[in-house]
PDB file of C-alpha atoms and ligand atoms in Angstrom:
ATOM      1  CA  MET A 124     148.405   3.358 -24.891  1.00 68.00           C
ATOM      2  CA  SER A 125     150.254   1.777 -22.279  1.00 87.00           C
ATOM      3  CA  VAL A 126     147.295   1.381 -19.544  1.00 92.00           C
ATOM      4  CA  GLU A 127     146.410  -2.279 -18.872  1.00 95.00           C
ATOM      5  CA  ILE A 128     143.891  -3.729 -16.481  1.00 96.00           C
ATOM      6  CA  LYS A 129     144.499  -6.630 -14.269  1.00 96.00           C
ATOM      7  CA  PHE A 130     141.124  -7.890 -12.992  1.00 96.00           C
ATOM      8  CA  VAL A 131     140.654  -9.157  -9.575  1.00 95.00           C
ATOM      9  CA  ASP A 132     137.710 -11.694  -8.618  1.00 94.00           C
ATOM     10  CA  ALA A 133     135.297  -8.929  -7.597  1.00 96.00           C
ATOM     11  CA  PRO A 134     132.935  -6.555  -9.364  1.00 96.00           C
ATOM     12  CA  LEU A 135     135.484  -3.703  -8.161  1.00 97.00           C
ATOM     13  CA  GLY A 136     138.961  -3.351  -7.158  1.00 97.00           C
ATOM     14  CA  HIS A 137     140.726  -3.900 -10.504  1.00 97.00           C
ATOM     15  CA  GLU A 138     144.179  -2.859 -10.981  1.00 98.00           C
ATOM     16  CA  ILE A 139     145.511  -0.411 -13.677  1.00 98.00           C
ATOM     17  CA  GLN A 140     149.034  -1.308 -14.515  1.00 97.00           C
ATOM     18  CA  GLY A 141     151.708   0.488 -16.879  1.00 95.00           C
ATOM     19  CA  VAL A 142     151.443   4.097 -15.606  1.00 96.00           C
ATOM     20  CA  ASP A 143     153.658   6.325 -13.614  1.00 97.00           C
ATOM     21  CA  ILE A 144     151.449   9.412 -12.959  1.00 97.00           C
ATOM     22  CA  ALA A 145     154.284  11.615 -11.505  1.00 97.00           C
ATOM     23  CA  LYS A 146     155.836  11.220 -14.961  1.00 96.00           C
ATOM     24  CA  GLY A 147     152.615  12.772 -16.715  1.00 93.00           C
ATOM     25  CA  LEU A 148     149.635  10.647 -18.583  1.00 95.00           C
ATOM     26  CA  SER A 149     148.977  10.858 -22.321  1.00 95.00           C
ATOM     27  CA  ASP A 150     145.151  11.828 -22.845  1.00 95.00           C
ATOM     28  CA  ALA A 151     144.445   8.330 -24.201  1.00 94.00           C
ATOM     29  CA  ASP A 152     146.108   6.748 -20.954  1.00 95.00           C
ATOM     30  CA  PHE A 153     143.986   9.185 -18.799  1.00 96.00           C
ATOM     31  CA  ARG A 154     140.640   8.337 -20.683  1.00 95.00           C
ATOM     32  CA  ALA A 155     141.400   4.741 -20.147  1.00 95.00           C
ATOM     33  CA  ILE A 156     141.751   5.259 -16.503  1.00 97.00           C
ATOM     34  CA  GLU A 157     138.735   7.412 -16.271  1.00 96.00           C
ATOM     35  CA  GLU A 158     136.546   4.728 -18.043  1.00 95.00           C
ATOM     36  CA  ALA A 159     137.557   1.853 -15.772  1.00 97.00           C
ATOM     37  CA  TYR A 160     136.773   4.128 -12.798  1.00 97.00           C
ATOM     38  CA  ASP A 161     133.437   4.852 -14.036  1.00 95.00           C
ATOM     39  CA  ARG A 162     132.872   1.494 -15.221  1.00 95.00           C
ATOM     40  CA  TYR A 163     133.713  -0.492 -12.097  1.00 97.00           C
ATOM     41  CA  GLY A 164     133.685   2.037  -9.117  1.00 97.00           C
ATOM     42  CA  VAL A 165     137.137   1.083  -7.630  1.00 98.00           C
ATOM     43  CA  ILE A 166     140.361   0.968  -9.374  1.00 98.00           C
ATOM     44  CA  ILE A 167     143.707   0.745  -7.712  1.00 98.00           C
ATOM     45  CA  ILE A 168     146.963   2.163  -9.085  1.00 98.00           C
ATOM     46  CA  ARG A 169     149.987   0.652  -7.200  1.00 98.00           C
ATOM     47  CA  GLY A 170     153.513   1.925  -6.785  1.00 98.00           C
ATOM     48  CA  GLN A 171     153.258   5.485  -7.281  1.00 98.00           C
ATOM     49  CA  LYS A 172     154.920   8.392  -5.476  1.00 98.00           C
ATOM     50  CA  LEU A 173     152.758  11.736  -5.881  1.00 98.00           C
ATOM     51  CA  SER A 174     153.640  14.936  -3.822  1.00 98.00           C
ATOM     52  CA  PRO A 175     150.217  16.722  -2.578  1.00 98.00           C
ATOM     53  CA  GLN A 176     150.652  19.057  -5.697  1.00 98.00           C
ATOM     54  CA  GLN A 177     150.963  16.217  -7.961  1.00 98.00           C
ATOM     55  CA  GLN A 178     147.852  14.390  -6.533  1.00 98.00           C
ATOM     56  CA  VAL A 179     145.767  17.641  -6.943  1.00 98.00           C
ATOM     57  CA  GLU A 180     146.894  17.986 -10.189  1.00 97.00           C
ATOM     58  CA  PHE A 181     145.844  14.282 -11.300  1.00 98.00           C
ATOM     59  CA  SER A 182     142.680  14.640  -9.369  1.00 97.00           C
ATOM     60  CA  ARG A 183     141.761  17.870 -11.235  1.00 96.00           C
ATOM     61  CA  ARG A 184     141.873  16.020 -14.833  1.00 96.00           C
ATOM     62  CA  PHE A 185     138.609  14.382 -13.377  1.00 95.00           C
ATOM     63  CA  GLY A 186     137.255  17.835 -12.993  1.00 94.00           C
ATOM     64  CA  PRO A 187     136.819  20.448  -9.981  1.00 93.00           C
ATOM     65  CA  LEU A 188     137.776  19.055  -6.708  1.00 95.00           C
ATOM     66  CA  ASP A 189     135.489  19.407  -3.191  1.00 91.00           C
ATOM     67  CA  ARG A 190     137.333  20.087  -0.212  1.00 89.00           C
ATOM     68  CA  TYR A 191     136.738  17.716   2.749  1.00 86.00           C
ATOM     69  CA  VAL A 192     133.816  19.212   5.238  1.00 77.00           C
ATOM     70  CA  LEU A 193     136.354  19.167   8.137  1.00 78.00           C
ATOM     71  CA  ASP A 194     138.620  21.718   7.335  1.00 83.00           C
ATOM     72  CA  LYS A 195     140.626  21.320  10.237  1.00 86.00           C
ATOM     73  CA  TYR A 196     142.415  18.529   8.742  1.00 91.00           C
ATOM     74  CA  ASN A 197     142.800  19.681   5.481  1.00 94.00           C
ATOM     75  CA  MET A 198     146.609  20.476   4.313  1.00 97.00           C
ATOM     76  CA  LYS A 199     147.423  24.226   4.728  1.00 94.00           C
ATOM     77  CA  ASP A 200     149.208  24.648   1.530  1.00 96.00           C
ATOM     78  CA  TRP A 201     147.143  22.169  -0.549  1.00 96.00           C
ATOM     79  CA  PRO A 202     143.490  22.489   1.238  1.00 95.00           C
ATOM     80  CA  GLU A 203     142.217  19.906  -1.413  1.00 96.00           C
ATOM     81  CA  VAL A 204     144.140  17.526   0.422  1.00 98.00           C
ATOM     82  CA  PHE A 205     142.609  16.083   3.353  1.00 96.00           C
ATOM     83  CA  ILE A 206     144.942  14.017   5.739  1.00 97.00           C
ATOM     84  CA  VAL A 207     143.687  10.621   7.134  1.00 97.00           C
ATOM     85  CA  SER A 208     145.924   9.912   9.877  1.00 96.00           C
ATOM     86  CA  ASN A 209     146.412   8.354  13.219  1.00 93.00           C
ATOM     87  CA  ILE A 210     149.699  10.134  13.878  1.00 94.00           C
ATOM     88  CA  ILE A 211     150.244  12.508  16.438  1.00 91.00           C
ATOM     89  CA  GLU A 212     152.731  15.105  16.400  1.00 93.00           C
ATOM     90  CA  ASN A 213     153.412  17.562  19.289  1.00 92.00           C
ATOM     91  CA  GLY A 214     150.612  15.917  21.209  1.00 87.00           C
ATOM     92  CA  LYS A 215     148.253  16.865  18.194  1.00 87.00           C
ATOM     93  CA  PRO A 216     146.674  14.571  15.845  1.00 89.00           C
ATOM     94  CA  ILE A 217     148.075  15.575  12.174  1.00 94.00           C
ATOM     95  CA  GLY A 218     144.808  14.125  10.428  1.00 93.00           C
ATOM     96  CA  LEU A 219     141.421  12.344  11.221  1.00 90.00           C
ATOM     97  CA  GLY A 220     142.287   9.340  12.635  1.00 87.00           C
ATOM     98  CA  ASP A 221     139.249   7.238  12.576  1.00 85.00           C
ATOM     99  CA  ALA A 222     137.960   8.477   9.201  1.00 88.00           C
ATOM    100  CA  GLY A 223     135.475   6.206   7.498  1.00 92.00           C
ATOM    101  CA  ARG A 224     135.080   3.303  10.244  1.00 93.00           C
ATOM    102  CA  TYR A 225     131.615   2.366   8.953  1.00 94.00           C
ATOM    103  CA  TRP A 226     129.734   1.400   5.560  1.00 97.00           C
ATOM    104  CA  HIS A 227     129.259   4.643   3.874  1.00 96.00           C
ATOM    105  CA  SER A 228     129.433   6.944   0.908  1.00 95.00           C
ATOM    106  CA  ASP A 229     131.668   9.894   1.355  1.00 91.00           C
ATOM    107  CA  MET A 230     130.006  13.085   1.704  1.00 86.00           C
ATOM    108  CA  TRP A 231     126.459  11.811   2.051  1.00 88.00           C
ATOM    109  CA  VAL A 232     126.325  14.782   4.848  1.00 85.00           C
ATOM    110  CA  THR A 233     126.099  17.136   1.886  1.00 85.00           C
ATOM    111  CA  ARG A 234     123.182  17.903  -0.560  1.00 85.00           C
ATOM    112  CA  ASN A 235     125.245  17.044  -3.712  1.00 85.00           C
ATOM    113  CA  PRO A 236     127.433  14.396  -2.163  1.00 89.00           C
ATOM    114  CA  SER A 237     131.107  14.342  -4.161  1.00 92.00           C
ATOM    115  CA  ARG A 238     131.623  12.252  -7.309  1.00 95.00           C
ATOM    116  CA  GLY A 239     134.388  10.209  -5.360  1.00 96.00           C
ATOM    117  CA  SER A 240     137.608  10.027  -3.574  1.00 97.00           C
ATOM    118  CA  MET A 241     141.294   9.473  -4.366  1.00 98.00           C
ATOM    119  CA  LEU A 242     143.296   7.920  -1.441  1.00 98.00           C
ATOM    120  CA  HIS A 243     147.175   7.648  -1.680  1.00 98.00           C
ATOM    121  CA  ALA A 244     149.104   5.558   0.585  1.00 98.00           C
ATOM    122  CA  ILE A 245     152.252   7.399   2.220  1.00 98.00           C
ATOM    123  CA  GLU A 246     152.511   5.090   5.547  1.00 98.00           C
ATOM    124  CA  VAL A 247     150.902   1.712   6.118  1.00 98.00           C
ATOM    125  CA  PRO A 248     150.849   0.291   9.657  1.00 98.00           C
ATOM    126  CA  HIS A 249     151.682  -3.348  10.103  1.00 97.00           C
ATOM    127  CA  ASP A 250     151.860  -5.851  12.741  1.00 96.00           C
ATOM    128  CA  ASP A 251     155.266  -7.484  14.207  1.00 95.00           C
ATOM    129  CA  SER A 252     155.466 -10.075  11.583  1.00 96.00           C
ATOM    130  CA  GLY A 253     155.036  -7.302   8.876  1.00 96.00           C
ATOM    131  CA  LYS A 254     151.484  -8.217   7.971  1.00 97.00           C
ATOM    132  CA  PRO A 255     149.812  -4.755   6.736  1.00 97.00           C
ATOM    133  CA  LEU A 256     146.957  -3.480   8.819  1.00 98.00           C
ATOM    134  CA  GLY A 257     144.272  -0.753   8.124  1.00 98.00           C
ATOM    135  CA  GLY A 258     143.056  -2.254   5.108  1.00 98.00           C
ATOM    136  CA  THR A 259     139.683  -0.855   3.337  1.00 98.00           C
ATOM    137  CA  TRP A 260     136.618  -2.757   2.290  1.00 98.00           C
ATOM    138  CA  PHE A 261     134.401  -1.604  -0.748  1.00 98.00           C
ATOM    139  CA  ILE A 262     131.048  -2.935  -1.794  1.00 98.00           C
ATOM    140  CA  SER A 263     129.821  -2.464  -5.390  1.00 98.00           C
ATOM    141  CA  MET A 264     126.432  -0.848  -5.111  1.00 98.00           C
ATOM    142  CA  GLN A 265     125.616  -1.115  -8.863  1.00 97.00           C
ATOM    143  CA  ALA A 266     125.996  -4.981  -8.524  1.00 97.00           C
ATOM    144  CA  ALA A 267     124.187  -5.033  -5.253  1.00 98.00           C
ATOM    145  CA  TYR A 268     121.275  -3.062  -6.956  1.00 98.00           C
ATOM    146  CA  ASP A 269     121.383  -5.370  -9.938  1.00 97.00           C
ATOM    147  CA  ALA A 270     120.827  -8.608  -7.641  1.00 98.00           C
ATOM    148  CA  LEU A 271     118.078  -6.977  -5.637  1.00 98.00           C
ATOM    149  CA  PRO A 272     114.897  -9.078  -4.881  1.00 98.00           C
ATOM    150  CA  GLU A 273     112.079  -7.836  -6.523  1.00 98.00           C
ATOM    151  CA  ASP A 274     110.010  -7.198  -3.489  1.00 98.00           C
ATOM    152  CA  LEU A 275     112.916  -5.247  -1.627  1.00 98.00           C
ATOM    153  CA  ARG A 276     113.596  -3.338  -5.017  1.00 98.00           C
ATOM    154  CA  SER A 277     109.961  -2.252  -5.373  1.00 98.00           C
ATOM    155  CA  ARG A 278     110.027  -0.972  -1.483  1.00 98.00           C
ATOM    156  CA  ILE A 279     112.937   1.345  -2.440  1.00 98.00           C
ATOM    157  CA  GLU A 280     112.834   2.280  -5.769  1.00 97.00           C
ATOM    158  CA  GLY A 281     111.700   5.862  -5.911  1.00 97.00           C
ATOM    159  CA  ARG A 282     112.001   6.561  -2.169  1.00 98.00           C
ATOM    160  CA  THR A 283     113.683   8.876  -0.269  1.00 97.00           C
ATOM    161  CA  ALA A 284     115.731   8.030   3.043  1.00 97.00           C
ATOM    162  CA  VAL A 285     116.347  10.836   5.784  1.00 96.00           C
ATOM    163  CA  TYR A 286     119.522  10.965   7.334  1.00 94.00           C
ATOM    164  CA  SER A 287     120.043  12.131  10.757  1.00 91.00           C
ATOM    165  CA  GLY A 288     123.213  14.021  12.107  1.00 88.00           C
ATOM    166  CA  LYS A 289     122.662  12.946  15.537  1.00 89.00           C
ATOM    167  CA  LYS A 290     121.947   9.271  14.924  1.00 91.00           C
ATOM    168  CA  TYR A 291     125.002   9.218  12.803  1.00 90.00           C
ATOM    169  CA  VAL A 292     127.197  10.677  15.709  1.00 88.00           C
ATOM    170  CA  ASP A 293     125.672   8.354  18.283  1.00 89.00           C
ATOM    171  CA  PHE A 294     126.117   5.262  16.011  1.00 89.00           C
ATOM    172  CA  ARG A 295     129.846   6.431  15.611  1.00 87.00           C
ATOM    173  CA  LYS A 296     130.320   7.081  19.236  1.00 85.00           C
ATOM    174  CA  SER A 297     128.760   3.439  19.988  1.00 86.00           C
ATOM    175  CA  ARG A 298     131.536   1.997  17.573  1.00 83.00           C
ATOM    176  CA  THR A 299     134.415   3.649  18.982  1.00 81.00           C
ATOM    177  CA  PRO A 300     136.364   1.969  21.271  1.00 75.00           C
ATOM    178  CA  VAL A 301     136.936   3.249  24.901  1.00 79.00           C
ATOM    179  CA  ASP A 302     140.206   2.617  27.340  1.00 79.00           C
ATOM    180  CA  PRO A 303     138.637  -0.088  29.712  1.00 75.00           C
ATOM    181  CA  LYS A 304     140.313   2.015  32.335  1.00 80.00           C
ATOM    182  CA  THR A 305     138.933   5.311  32.025  1.00 82.00           C
ATOM    183  CA  GLY A 306     136.093   4.619  30.072  1.00 81.00           C
ATOM    184  CA  GLN A 307     137.151   6.861  27.608  1.00 83.00           C
ATOM    185  CA  MET A 308     137.842   7.393  23.812  1.00 80.00           C
ATOM    186  CA  SER A 309     141.531   8.373  22.994  1.00 74.00           C
ATOM    187  CA  ALA A 310     142.081  12.008  22.305  1.00 72.00           C
ATOM    188  CA  ASP A 311     142.323  11.610  18.666  1.00 71.00           C
ATOM    189  CA  ASP A 312     138.954   9.709  18.298  1.00 75.00           C
ATOM    190  CA  ARG A 313     137.440  12.453  20.759  1.00 75.00           C
ATOM    191  CA  ALA A 314     138.860  15.109  18.587  1.00 73.00           C
ATOM    192  CA  GLY A 315     137.128  13.540  15.517  1.00 71.00           C
ATOM    193  CA  MET A 316     133.808  13.315  17.232  1.00 73.00           C
ATOM    194  CA  GLU A 317     133.678  16.738  18.354  1.00 74.00           C
ATOM    195  CA  GLU A 318     134.499  18.126  14.974  1.00 72.00           C
ATOM    196  CA  ARG A 319     131.577  15.841  13.556  1.00 72.00           C
ATOM    197  CA  GLU A 320     129.197  17.218  16.042  1.00 72.00           C
ATOM    198  CA  LYS A 321     130.063  20.869  15.237  1.00 72.00           C
ATOM    199  CA  ASN A 322     129.837  20.282  11.427  1.00 70.00           C
ATOM    200  CA  ILE A 323     126.966  18.048  10.454  1.00 74.00           C
ATOM    201  CA  ALA A 324     123.763  19.168   9.443  1.00 74.00           C
ATOM    202  CA  PRO A 325     120.456  17.807  11.466  1.00 81.00           C
ATOM    203  CA  GLU A 326     118.986  16.259   8.734  1.00 89.00           C
ATOM    204  CA  ILE A 327     119.627  15.674   4.919  1.00 91.00           C
ATOM    205  CA  SER A 328     117.590  13.757   2.286  1.00 94.00           C
ATOM    206  CA  HIS A 329     118.916  11.352  -0.382  1.00 95.00           C
ATOM    207  CA  ALA A 330     117.182   9.136  -3.010  1.00 96.00           C
ATOM    208  CA  MET A 331     117.499   5.519  -2.111  1.00 98.00           C
ATOM    209  CA  VAL A 332     118.469   4.562  -5.968  1.00 97.00           C
ATOM    210  CA  ARG A 333     120.444   6.918  -7.751  1.00 95.00           C
ATOM    211  CA  ILE A 334     121.349   7.100 -11.310  1.00 94.00           C
ATOM    212  CA  HIS A 335     125.156   6.922 -11.688  1.00 93.00           C
ATOM    213  CA  PRO A 336     125.670  10.361 -13.514  1.00 90.00           C
ATOM    214  CA  ARG A 337     128.324   9.208 -15.886  1.00 91.00           C
ATOM    215  CA  THR A 338     127.188   5.671 -16.639  1.00 92.00           C
ATOM    216  CA  GLY A 339     123.206   5.788 -16.279  1.00 92.00           C
ATOM    217  CA  ARG A 340     123.455   2.596 -14.115  1.00 94.00           C
ATOM    218  CA  LYS A 341     121.280   2.322 -11.102  1.00 96.00           C
ATOM    219  CA  CYS A 342     122.988   2.084  -7.575  1.00 97.00           C
ATOM    220  CA  ILE A 343     121.735   1.777  -4.120  1.00 98.00           C
ATOM    221  CA  TYR A 344     122.417   4.856  -1.985  1.00 97.00           C
ATOM    222  CA  TYR A 345     123.036   3.903   1.642  1.00 97.00           C
ATOM    223  CA  SER A 346     125.080   4.517   4.558  1.00 96.00           C
ATOM    224  CA  GLU A 347     124.695   2.349   7.804  1.00 96.00           C
ATOM    225  CA  GLY A 348     123.558   3.881  11.213  1.00 94.00           C
ATOM    226  CA  SER A 349     122.679   7.262   9.601  1.00 94.00           C
ATOM    227  CA  ILE A 350     119.155   6.726   8.275  1.00 96.00           C
ATOM    228  CA  ASP A 351     116.432   7.977  10.305  1.00 96.00           C
ATOM    229  CA  ARG A 352     113.477   6.665   8.454  1.00 97.00           C
ATOM    230  CA  ILE A 353     112.455   6.143   4.532  1.00 98.00           C
ATOM    231  CA  GLU A 354     109.977   8.599   3.672  1.00 97.00           C
ATOM    232  CA  GLY A 355     106.104   7.299   3.019  1.00 97.00           C
ATOM    233  CA  TYR A 356     106.762   4.301   5.528  1.00 98.00           C
ATOM    234  CA  SER A 357     106.106   3.848   9.418  1.00 97.00           C
ATOM    235  CA  ARG A 358     109.023   3.933  11.405  1.00 96.00           C
ATOM    236  CA  GLU A 359     108.608   0.009  11.893  1.00 97.00           C
ATOM    237  CA  GLU A 360     108.472  -0.701   8.200  1.00 98.00           C
ATOM    238  CA  SER A 361     111.423   1.632   7.765  1.00 97.00           C
ATOM    239  CA  GLU A 362     113.695  -0.125  10.087  1.00 97.00           C
ATOM    240  CA  GLN A 363     112.589  -3.407   8.489  1.00 98.00           C
ATOM    241  CA  ILE A 364     113.489  -2.321   4.977  1.00 98.00           C
ATOM    242  CA  LEU A 365     116.909  -0.994   6.324  1.00 98.00           C
ATOM    243  CA  ASP A 366     117.646  -4.259   7.974  1.00 98.00           C
ATOM    244  CA  ALA A 367     116.831  -6.282   4.853  1.00 98.00           C
ATOM    245  CA  LEU A 368     118.853  -3.740   2.520  1.00 98.00           C
ATOM    246  CA  HIS A 369     121.793  -3.985   4.988  1.00 98.00           C
ATOM    247  CA  ARG A 370     121.556  -7.674   4.931  1.00 98.00           C
ATOM    248  CA  HIS A 371     121.399  -7.736   1.107  1.00 98.00           C
ATOM    249  CA  ILE A 372     124.299  -5.465   0.430  1.00 98.00           C
ATOM    250  CA  MET A 373     126.710  -7.223   2.849  1.00 98.00           C
ATOM    251  CA  GLN A 374     126.997 -10.263   0.551  1.00 98.00           C
ATOM    252  CA  PRO A 375     130.258 -11.344  -0.312  1.00 97.00           C
ATOM    253  CA  GLN A 376     129.926 -11.628  -4.083  1.00 97.00           C
ATOM    254  CA  PHE A 377     129.783  -7.728  -4.043  1.00 98.00           C
ATOM    255  CA  LEU A 378     132.653  -7.011  -1.759  1.00 98.00           C
ATOM    256  CA  TYR A 379     136.484  -6.330  -2.706  1.00 98.00           C
ATOM    257  CA  ARG A 380     139.038  -5.924   0.474  1.00 98.00           C
ATOM    258  CA  HIS A 381     142.185  -3.602  -0.171  1.00 98.00           C
ATOM    259  CA  THR A 382     145.288  -4.354   1.549  1.00 98.00           C
ATOM    260  CA  TRP A 383     147.554  -1.182   1.400  1.00 98.00           C
ATOM    261  CA  LYS A 384     150.911  -1.072   0.132  1.00 98.00           C
ATOM    262  CA  VAL A 385     152.771   2.307   0.633  1.00 98.00           C
ATOM    263  CA  GLY A 386     152.546   3.960  -2.859  1.00 98.00           C
ATOM    264  CA  ASP A 387     149.019   2.919  -3.712  1.00 98.00           C
ATOM    265  CA  ILE A 388     146.545   4.906  -5.079  1.00 98.00           C
ATOM    266  CA  VAL A 389     142.865   3.600  -4.808  1.00 98.00           C
ATOM    267  CA  MET A 390     140.047   5.874  -6.442  1.00 98.00           C
ATOM    268  CA  TRP A 391     136.237   5.100  -5.395  1.00 98.00           C
ATOM    269  CA  ASP A 392     133.060   6.313  -6.814  1.00 97.00           C
ATOM    270  CA  ASN A 393     130.514   7.537  -4.425  1.00 96.00           C
ATOM    271  CA  CYS A 394     127.367   6.514  -6.199  1.00 96.00           C
ATOM    272  CA  SER A 395     128.425   3.136  -7.200  1.00 97.00           C
ATOM    273  CA  CYS A 396     130.034   2.009  -4.171  1.00 98.00           C
ATOM    274  CA  ILE A 397     130.508   2.125  -0.227  1.00 98.00           C
ATOM    275  CA  HIS A 398     133.545   1.557   1.836  1.00 98.00           C
ATOM    276  CA  ASN A 399     134.610   0.986   5.504  1.00 97.00           C
ATOM    277  CA  ALA A 400     138.036   1.636   6.894  1.00 97.00           C
ATOM    278  CA  ILE A 401     139.268  -1.317   8.925  1.00 96.00           C
ATOM    279  CA  GLY A 402     140.672   0.074  12.453  1.00 93.00           C
ATOM    280  CA  ASP A 403     142.727  -2.906  13.139  1.00 95.00           C
ATOM    281  CA  PHE A 404     145.857  -0.977  14.270  1.00 94.00           C
ATOM    282  CA  GLU A 405     146.765   1.355  16.935  1.00 90.00           C
ATOM    283  CA  TRP A 406     149.462   4.137  17.736  1.00 89.00           C
ATOM    284  CA  PRO A 407     152.301   3.759  17.662  1.00 91.00           C
ATOM    285  CA  GLN A 408     151.485   1.684  14.528  1.00 95.00           C
ATOM    286  CA  ARG A 409     151.582   4.490  11.728  1.00 97.00           C
ATOM    287  CA  ARG A 410     148.847   5.073   8.892  1.00 98.00           C
ATOM    288  CA  LEU A 411     148.926   8.184   6.844  1.00 98.00           C
ATOM    289  CA  MET A 412     146.956   8.762   3.644  1.00 98.00           C
ATOM    290  CA  HIS A 413     146.467  11.778   1.242  1.00 98.00           C
ATOM    291  CA  ARG A 414     142.733  12.265   0.153  1.00 97.00           C
ATOM    292  CA  THR A 415     141.560  14.292  -2.487  1.00 97.00           C
ATOM    293  CA  THR A 416     137.741  14.459  -3.220  1.00 95.00           C
ATOM    294  CA  LEU A 417     136.414  14.594  -6.628  1.00 96.00           C
ATOM    295  CA  GLY A 418     133.606  17.136  -7.295  1.00 92.00           C
ATOM    296  CA  ASN A 419     130.137  15.783  -8.501  1.00 84.00           C
ATOM    297  CA  PRO A 420     129.897  15.994 -12.345  1.00 69.00           C
ATOM    298  CA  ALA A 421     126.816  17.080 -14.539  1.00 62.00           C
ATOM    299  CA  PRO A 422     125.165  13.744 -15.893  1.00 60.00           C
ATOM    300  CA  ILE A 423     126.523  12.746 -19.327  1.00 62.00           C
ATOM    301  CA  PHE A 424     125.123   9.586 -19.900  1.00 58.00           C
ATOM    302  CA  LYS A 425     122.605   9.104 -22.787  1.00 52.00           C
ATOM    303  CA  GLU A 426     119.190   7.898 -22.316  1.00 48.00           C
ATOM    304  CA  SER A 427     120.106   4.531 -23.716  1.00 43.00           C
ATOM    305  CA  GLY A 428     122.685   3.966 -20.970  1.00 42.00           C
ATOM    306  CA  VAL A 429     125.944   3.345 -23.159  1.00 38.00           C
ATOM    307  CA  MET A 430     127.655   1.617 -20.271  1.00 36.00           C
ATOM    308  CA  GLU A 431     125.019  -0.565 -19.419  1.00 35.00           C
ATOM    309  CA  THR A 432     125.264  -2.351 -22.718  1.00 32.00           C
ATOM    310  CA  VAL A 433     129.134  -3.109 -21.910  1.00 31.00           C
ATOM    311  CA  GLU A 434     129.960  -6.293 -20.244  1.00 34.00           C
ATOM    312  CA  VAL A 435     130.911  -5.850 -16.599  1.00 36.00           C
ATOM    313  CA  ARG A 436     133.727  -8.008 -15.409  1.00 41.00           C
ATOM    314  CA  ARG A 437     133.568  -9.587 -11.974  1.00 39.00           C
TER     315      ARG A 437
HETATM  316  C1  SIN B 588     137.737   7.348   4.061  1.00 56.74           C
HETATM  317  O1  SIN B 588     136.579   6.936   4.030  1.00 56.74           O
HETATM  318  O2  SIN B 588     137.923   8.318   3.624  1.00 56.74           O
HETATM  319  C2  SIN B 588     138.962   6.793   4.705  1.00 56.74           C
HETATM  320  C3  SIN B 588     139.025   5.593   4.198  1.00 56.74           C
HETATM  321  C4  SIN B 588     140.399   4.792   4.462  1.00 56.74           C
HETATM  322  O3  SIN B 588     141.017   5.379   5.144  1.00 56.74           O
HETATM  323  O4  SIN B 588     140.796   3.551   4.103  1.00 56.74           O
END
């Protein structure tokens, strides 16, 4: 086996070294990658060069794939590959430019959210001095769950949050910059917003604490700006709990910030972490990422929680 893990000083975001995915992975190497992915929630594999077909094949080793909900930005030949990009070609965006610019877990808009996502960096924007832009933040929701103060834990455990499509779209609009001269969003951002408005369900409910289907660990489930209410509480109580939860989750000890390089593959787990794409760049600075979305697996953990007993590295 050639896989090695280089640990970073965070609960997630550790680097897998010693693999060239395009050349093929032994079963032992693949198992080591999958185990690190399940255990830590975000793993980084640098220096890869995968065609869309190779990315789909590697992703399928983790199980069946989901397609991203906005089909418009899925590749024609490889519809399992969703294009995250601000690049405009022939006057049209080639991908979703403002994807993921808020704290969220992917595909919360569906009843059965996907297992996770794999993002492969094809082009990374940078400033005039060469400093990379367009990074991505990740927060470990299993570490945040473990550190919950008792009163907050007892207020969310066993509860259901009702997410609202309208609240989410309004929240995203409120965060999207407008041109000061025209008061309008960019054409690219407007296209993304219109797609969301067309496709999102009015309401969807999710447990506030989820049991990770592969490790058995408890994780807070939360996406900002999208939860209308927590069932069983008044609106006021709901808002207070959500504010307290947001403040708890946003602590630096749960956070990893990824600075992208061309060739990076980053995989994140949608149960054990949330993420936020940093929009600190602007066309003609170019960002192009290929994303595949892993389907939700059937639960495999044992009641005793095999992985709960394993030392979790920071
Ligand atoms: C996403 O949420 O899928 C996009 C993340 C990123 O572009 O960094």
